[in-house]
Amino acid sequence: MKKTKKRLLYGAAVVFWLVVWQLAAMAIGQEVFLVSPIQALGTLLELLPQPEFWQRIGFSAGRILLGFLLGAVSSVVLAVAAERWAWVEALLSPVMQLVKATPVASFIILALVWVSGSSLSILISFFMVLPVLYGAVRTGIESADGQLLEMARVFRLPLPCRVKAIWLPAVLPAFRQGCSVALGICWKSGVAAEVIGLPDGSIGDALYRAKITLSTGELFAWTFVIIVLSAAFEKLFLALLDKAVARAAGEEG
């Protein structure tokens, strides 16, 4: 019942802001500055049948998600190493703080010196994801039950059993929360890298072309596509993690 009510309220909020958007577009009366939601939807429907549209989605999604996966794997490895060796944590601490504090645009411009535009979104997505998931995994490791760990040491529980019974149930919930944040950051920073690097056949390139040609309808259409892709991949990835968390909890029980 609560879920149904929540969905109805969410739907009502969406309708409200669409009406506000429509009224604002009508009041301005200049498509160059603001198109209506109906016009943006019409532009999107025109893009859907075009092969180039899907090629751009595949190009950008593949690179951005590759950067995310590389960042996720690296964050787990580095977090475990930092937990195991104090000198690793000391070395990584200023680096993670630096990455979190540096503006995305600065990273993108610096990265263009080292990599080509087609690989830029991979590198930027990787760097933006790394500190978020590193911190999440560290939090999960620190939340592990100390008594269970002590018992595992006393009974000399093998490492694979220790990981499955103690570490995974502690780390996976924190890692899930980190992924929820990191996936959104990953898409925003990855597309921003494409807008600056302008690799041919990318979503960022399409956004830039729409901007310089004053095709506001395409700008809104591609922005909507980015939002949908980000939400869809987040939902899919978190669903997979939820299954992993449930499986780990079930095996622990």
Tab-separated table of C-alpha atoms in Angstrom:
chain	number	residue	atom	x	y	z
A	1	MET	CA	0.000	0.000	0.000
A	2	LYS	CA	2.803	2.386	0.894
A	3	LYS	CA	4.636	1.571	-2.341
A	4	THR	CA	1.488	2.279	-4.390
A	5	LYS	CA	0.999	5.615	-2.637
A	6	LYS	CA	4.641	6.499	-3.134
A	7	ARG	CA	4.426	5.707	-6.850
A	8	LEU	CA	1.275	7.800	-7.212
A	9	LEU	CA	2.936	10.750	-5.487
A	10	TYR	CA	6.000	10.353	-7.689
A	11	GLY	CA	3.847	10.220	-10.813
A	12	ALA	CA	1.928	13.310	-9.709
A	13	ALA	CA	5.220	15.158	-9.121
A	14	VAL	CA	6.441	14.216	-12.607
A	15	VAL	CA	3.195	15.446	-14.179
A	16	PHE	CA	3.403	18.683	-12.181
A	17	TRP	CA	6.913	19.497	-13.417
A	18	LEU	CA	6.029	18.579	-16.992
A	19	VAL	CA	3.157	21.064	-16.813
A	20	VAL	CA	5.529	23.698	-15.383
A	21	TRP	CA	7.973	22.975	-18.211
A	22	GLN	CA	5.211	23.270	-20.830
A	23	LEU	CA	3.947	26.562	-19.390
A	24	ALA	CA	7.487	27.963	-19.218
A	25	ALA	CA	8.103	27.049	-22.863
A	26	MET	CA	4.815	28.672	-23.885
A	27	ALA	CA	5.636	31.810	-21.901
A	28	ILE	CA	9.107	32.172	-23.456
A	29	GLY	CA	7.865	31.325	-26.930
A	30	GLN	CA	11.379	30.799	-28.323
A	31	GLU	CA	12.378	27.228	-29.188
A	32	VAL	CA	16.046	28.224	-29.262
A	33	PHE	CA	15.914	28.946	-25.528
A	34	LEU	CA	13.414	26.343	-24.324
A	35	VAL	CA	11.420	23.693	-26.155
A	36	SER	CA	8.267	22.166	-24.741
A	37	PRO	CA	8.218	18.561	-23.478
A	38	ILE	CA	6.034	17.657	-26.475
A	39	GLN	CA	8.622	19.064	-28.888
A	40	ALA	CA	11.454	17.298	-27.056
A	41	LEU	CA	9.536	14.015	-27.229
A	42	GLY	CA	8.894	14.559	-30.938
A	43	THR	CA	12.617	15.079	-31.547
A	44	LEU	CA	13.413	11.925	-29.605
A	45	LEU	CA	10.938	9.922	-31.681
A	46	GLU	CA	12.642	11.219	-34.829
A	47	LEU	CA	16.024	10.053	-33.514
A	48	LEU	CA	14.915	6.572	-32.459
A	49	PRO	CA	14.718	4.982	-35.957
A	50	GLN	CA	18.152	6.278	-36.955
A	51	PRO	CA	21.010	3.706	-36.810
A	52	GLU	CA	23.409	6.487	-35.786
A	53	PHE	CA	21.336	7.073	-32.651
A	54	TRP	CA	21.859	3.506	-31.411
A	55	GLN	CA	25.493	3.483	-32.490
A	56	ARG	CA	26.139	6.543	-30.331
A	57	ILE	CA	24.425	4.882	-27.367
A	58	GLY	CA	26.518	1.742	-27.806
A	59	PHE	CA	29.732	3.742	-28.181
A	60	SER	CA	29.200	5.850	-25.054
A	61	ALA	CA	27.593	3.190	-22.868
A	62	GLY	CA	30.357	0.695	-23.602
A	63	ARG	CA	33.145	3.068	-22.632
A	64	ILE	CA	31.450	4.608	-19.622
A	65	LEU	CA	30.474	1.218	-18.185
A	66	LEU	CA	33.957	-0.129	-18.843
A	67	GLY	CA	35.361	2.756	-16.815
A	68	PHE	CA	32.866	1.990	-14.052
A	69	LEU	CA	33.754	-1.719	-13.948
A	70	LEU	CA	37.479	-0.977	-13.911
A	71	GLY	CA	36.919	1.496	-11.085
A	72	ALA	CA	34.795	-1.002	-9.136
A	73	VAL	CA	37.363	-3.797	-9.400
A	74	SER	CA	40.266	-1.474	-8.587
A	75	SER	CA	38.456	0.024	-5.595
A	76	VAL	CA	37.859	-3.426	-4.073
A	77	VAL	CA	41.490	-4.469	-4.579
A	78	LEU	CA	42.859	-1.209	-3.172
A	79	ALA	CA	40.458	-1.196	-0.205
A	80	VAL	CA	41.441	-4.739	0.748
A	81	ALA	CA	45.124	-3.847	0.404
A	82	ALA	CA	44.634	-0.715	2.536
A	83	GLU	CA	42.941	-2.801	5.217
A	84	ARG	CA	45.766	-5.331	5.141
A	85	TRP	CA	48.730	-2.938	5.071
A	86	ALA	CA	48.800	0.445	6.819
A	87	TRP	CA	51.384	1.850	4.396
A	88	VAL	CA	49.007	1.246	1.476
A	89	GLU	CA	46.276	3.216	3.250
A	90	ALA	CA	48.739	6.032	3.974
A	91	LEU	CA	49.782	6.179	0.305
A	92	LEU	CA	46.224	6.090	-1.036
A	93	SER	CA	44.634	8.566	1.376
A	94	PRO	CA	45.981	11.799	-0.227
A	95	VAL	CA	45.368	10.438	-3.723
A	96	MET	CA	41.708	9.694	-3.004
A	97	GLN	CA	41.242	13.111	-1.407
A	98	LEU	CA	42.862	14.751	-4.426
A	99	VAL	CA	40.610	12.919	-6.880
A	100	LYS	CA	37.490	13.834	-4.900
A	101	ALA	CA	38.479	17.501	-4.633
A	102	THR	CA	39.598	18.086	-8.226
A	103	PRO	CA	36.886	19.443	-10.563
A	104	VAL	CA	35.800	17.036	-13.294
A	105	ALA	CA	36.595	19.601	-16.018
A	106	SER	CA	40.194	19.885	-14.786
A	107	PHE	CA	40.578	16.113	-14.867
A	108	ILE	CA	39.210	15.980	-18.397
A	109	ILE	CA	41.538	18.674	-19.730
A	110	LEU	CA	44.561	17.082	-18.060
A	111	ALA	CA	43.581	13.617	-19.278
A	112	LEU	CA	43.439	14.854	-22.888
A	113	VAL	CA	47.218	15.222	-22.690
A	114	TRP	CA	47.584	11.496	-21.996
A	115	VAL	CA	44.790	9.724	-23.884
A	116	SER	CA	42.811	10.137	-27.092
A	117	GLY	CA	39.272	11.482	-27.135
A	118	SER	CA	37.792	8.037	-27.779
A	119	SER	CA	39.334	6.655	-24.567
A	120	LEU	CA	38.781	9.750	-22.464
A	121	SER	CA	35.385	8.744	-21.064
A	122	ILE	CA	36.833	5.423	-19.848
A	123	LEU	CA	39.585	7.151	-17.896
A	124	ILE	CA	37.350	9.865	-16.447
A	125	SER	CA	34.634	7.402	-15.420
A	126	PHE	CA	37.309	5.273	-13.759
A	127	PHE	CA	38.737	8.167	-11.749
A	128	MET	CA	35.333	9.490	-10.670
A	129	VAL	CA	34.150	6.060	-9.502
A	130	LEU	CA	37.342	4.991	-7.730
A	131	PRO	CA	37.227	7.151	-4.545
A	132	VAL	CA	33.478	6.645	-4.071
A	133	LEU	CA	33.632	2.854	-4.178
A	134	TYR	CA	36.962	2.717	-2.347
A	135	GLY	CA	35.365	4.578	0.563
A	136	ALA	CA	32.274	2.348	0.431
A	137	VAL	CA	34.316	-0.863	0.552
A	138	ARG	CA	36.446	0.472	3.402
A	139	THR	CA	33.275	1.323	5.326
A	140	GLY	CA	31.933	-2.187	4.742
A	141	ILE	CA	35.173	-3.808	5.864
A	142	GLU	CA	35.253	-1.727	9.031
A	143	SER	CA	31.656	-2.710	9.844
A	144	ALA	CA	32.462	-6.435	9.900
A	145	ASP	CA	31.621	-8.105	13.221
A	146	GLY	CA	34.788	-8.218	15.316
A	147	GLN	CA	33.563	-11.149	17.407
A	148	LEU	CA	32.890	-13.231	14.321
A	149	LEU	CA	36.355	-12.418	12.992
A	150	GLU	CA	37.911	-13.417	16.304
A	151	MET	CA	35.955	-16.666	16.330
A	152	ALA	CA	37.053	-17.370	12.761
A	153	ARG	CA	40.688	-16.895	13.791
A	154	VAL	CA	40.303	-19.128	16.852
A	155	PHE	CA	38.749	-21.954	14.835
A	156	ARG	CA	41.127	-21.318	11.916
A	157	LEU	CA	38.316	-20.900	9.422
A	158	PRO	CA	39.670	-21.071	5.846
A	159	LEU	CA	39.921	-17.730	4.034
A	160	PRO	CA	37.230	-18.540	1.391
A	161	CYS	CA	34.752	-19.450	4.147
A	162	ARG	CA	35.717	-16.334	6.095
A	163	VAL	CA	35.113	-14.133	3.059
A	164	LYS	CA	31.746	-15.736	2.289
A	165	ALA	CA	30.430	-15.838	5.859
A	166	ILE	CA	31.777	-12.583	7.311
A	167	TRP	CA	33.253	-10.166	4.791
A	168	LEU	CA	30.694	-10.347	1.976
A	169	PRO	CA	27.609	-9.751	4.200
A	170	ALA	CA	29.399	-6.732	5.698
A	171	VAL	CA	30.804	-5.238	2.493
A	172	LEU	CA	28.051	-5.830	-0.072
A	173	PRO	CA	25.413	-3.472	1.448
A	174	ALA	CA	27.927	-0.608	1.668
A	175	PHE	CA	29.234	-1.416	-1.806
A	176	ARG	CA	25.652	-1.343	-3.136
A	177	GLN	CA	25.076	2.117	-1.692
A	178	GLY	CA	28.348	3.290	-3.175
A	179	CYS	CA	27.408	1.923	-6.602
A	180	SER	CA	24.092	3.795	-6.465
A	181	VAL	CA	26.032	7.053	-6.126
A	182	ALA	CA	28.937	6.117	-8.391
A	183	LEU	CA	26.828	5.094	-11.399
A	184	GLY	CA	25.185	8.520	-11.590
A	185	ILE	CA	28.543	10.272	-11.247
A	186	CYS	CA	30.013	7.920	-13.834
A	187	TRP	CA	27.463	8.812	-16.524
A	188	LYS	CA	27.620	12.554	-15.873
A	189	SER	CA	31.405	12.711	-15.891
A	190	GLY	CA	31.726	10.301	-18.829
A	191	VAL	CA	29.410	12.330	-21.061
A	192	ALA	CA	31.097	15.549	-19.934
A	193	ALA	CA	34.413	14.040	-21.063
A	194	GLU	CA	32.882	13.277	-24.449
A	195	VAL	CA	31.562	16.827	-24.814
A	196	ILE	CA	35.097	18.145	-24.311
A	197	GLY	CA	37.024	15.379	-26.079
A	198	LEU	CA	34.478	15.124	-28.942
A	199	PRO	CA	35.080	11.506	-30.004
A	200	ASP	CA	33.199	10.764	-33.237
A	201	GLY	CA	30.043	8.729	-32.787
A	202	SER	CA	29.528	9.506	-29.077
A	203	ILE	CA	26.598	10.986	-27.172
A	204	GLY	CA	28.794	13.879	-26.055
A	205	ASP	CA	29.628	14.661	-29.672
A	206	ALA	CA	25.898	14.708	-30.486
A	207	LEU	CA	25.247	17.093	-27.597
A	208	TYR	CA	27.988	19.435	-28.776
A	209	ARG	CA	26.719	19.413	-32.360
A	210	ALA	CA	23.188	20.161	-31.145
A	211	LYS	CA	24.511	23.051	-29.111
A	212	ILE	CA	26.484	24.732	-31.906
A	213	THR	CA	23.567	24.334	-34.342
A	214	LEU	CA	21.102	25.669	-31.736
A	215	SER	CA	19.064	22.437	-31.957
A	216	THR	CA	17.556	22.763	-28.489
A	217	GLY	CA	15.136	19.902	-29.117
A	218	GLU	CA	18.045	17.518	-29.722
A	219	LEU	CA	19.797	18.801	-26.591
A	220	PHE	CA	16.773	17.918	-24.486
A	221	ALA	CA	16.258	14.608	-26.293
A	222	TRP	CA	19.836	13.459	-25.727
A	223	THR	CA	19.741	14.669	-22.120
A	224	PHE	CA	16.638	12.546	-21.576
A	225	VAL	CA	18.425	9.565	-23.143
A	226	ILE	CA	21.373	10.006	-20.760
A	227	ILE	CA	19.034	10.126	-17.755
A	228	VAL	CA	17.189	6.992	-18.878
A	229	LEU	CA	20.416	5.092	-19.559
A	230	SER	CA	21.871	6.074	-16.192
A	231	ALA	CA	18.709	5.050	-14.320
A	232	ALA	CA	18.339	1.788	-16.282
A	233	PHE	CA	21.918	0.632	-15.732
A	234	GLU	CA	21.758	1.648	-12.064
A	235	LYS	CA	18.572	-0.354	-11.548
A	236	LEU	CA	20.009	-3.397	-13.347
A	237	PHE	CA	23.332	-3.333	-11.512
A	238	LEU	CA	21.729	-2.794	-8.106
A	239	ALA	CA	19.289	-5.640	-8.766
A	240	LEU	CA	22.249	-7.945	-9.389
A	241	LEU	CA	23.921	-6.725	-6.198
A	242	ASP	CA	20.702	-7.247	-4.220
A	243	LYS	CA	20.653	-10.862	-5.357
A	244	ALA	CA	24.273	-11.219	-4.249
A	245	VAL	CA	23.478	-9.650	-0.860
A	246	ALA	CA	20.451	-11.928	-0.380
A	247	ARG	CA	22.474	-14.986	-1.362
A	248	ALA	CA	25.287	-14.048	1.031
A	249	ALA	CA	22.793	-13.416	3.849
A	250	GLY	CA	21.040	-16.721	3.156
A	251	GLU	CA	24.246	-18.697	3.161
A	252	GLU	CA	25.344	-16.973	6.343
A	253	GLY	CA	22.044	-17.938	7.981
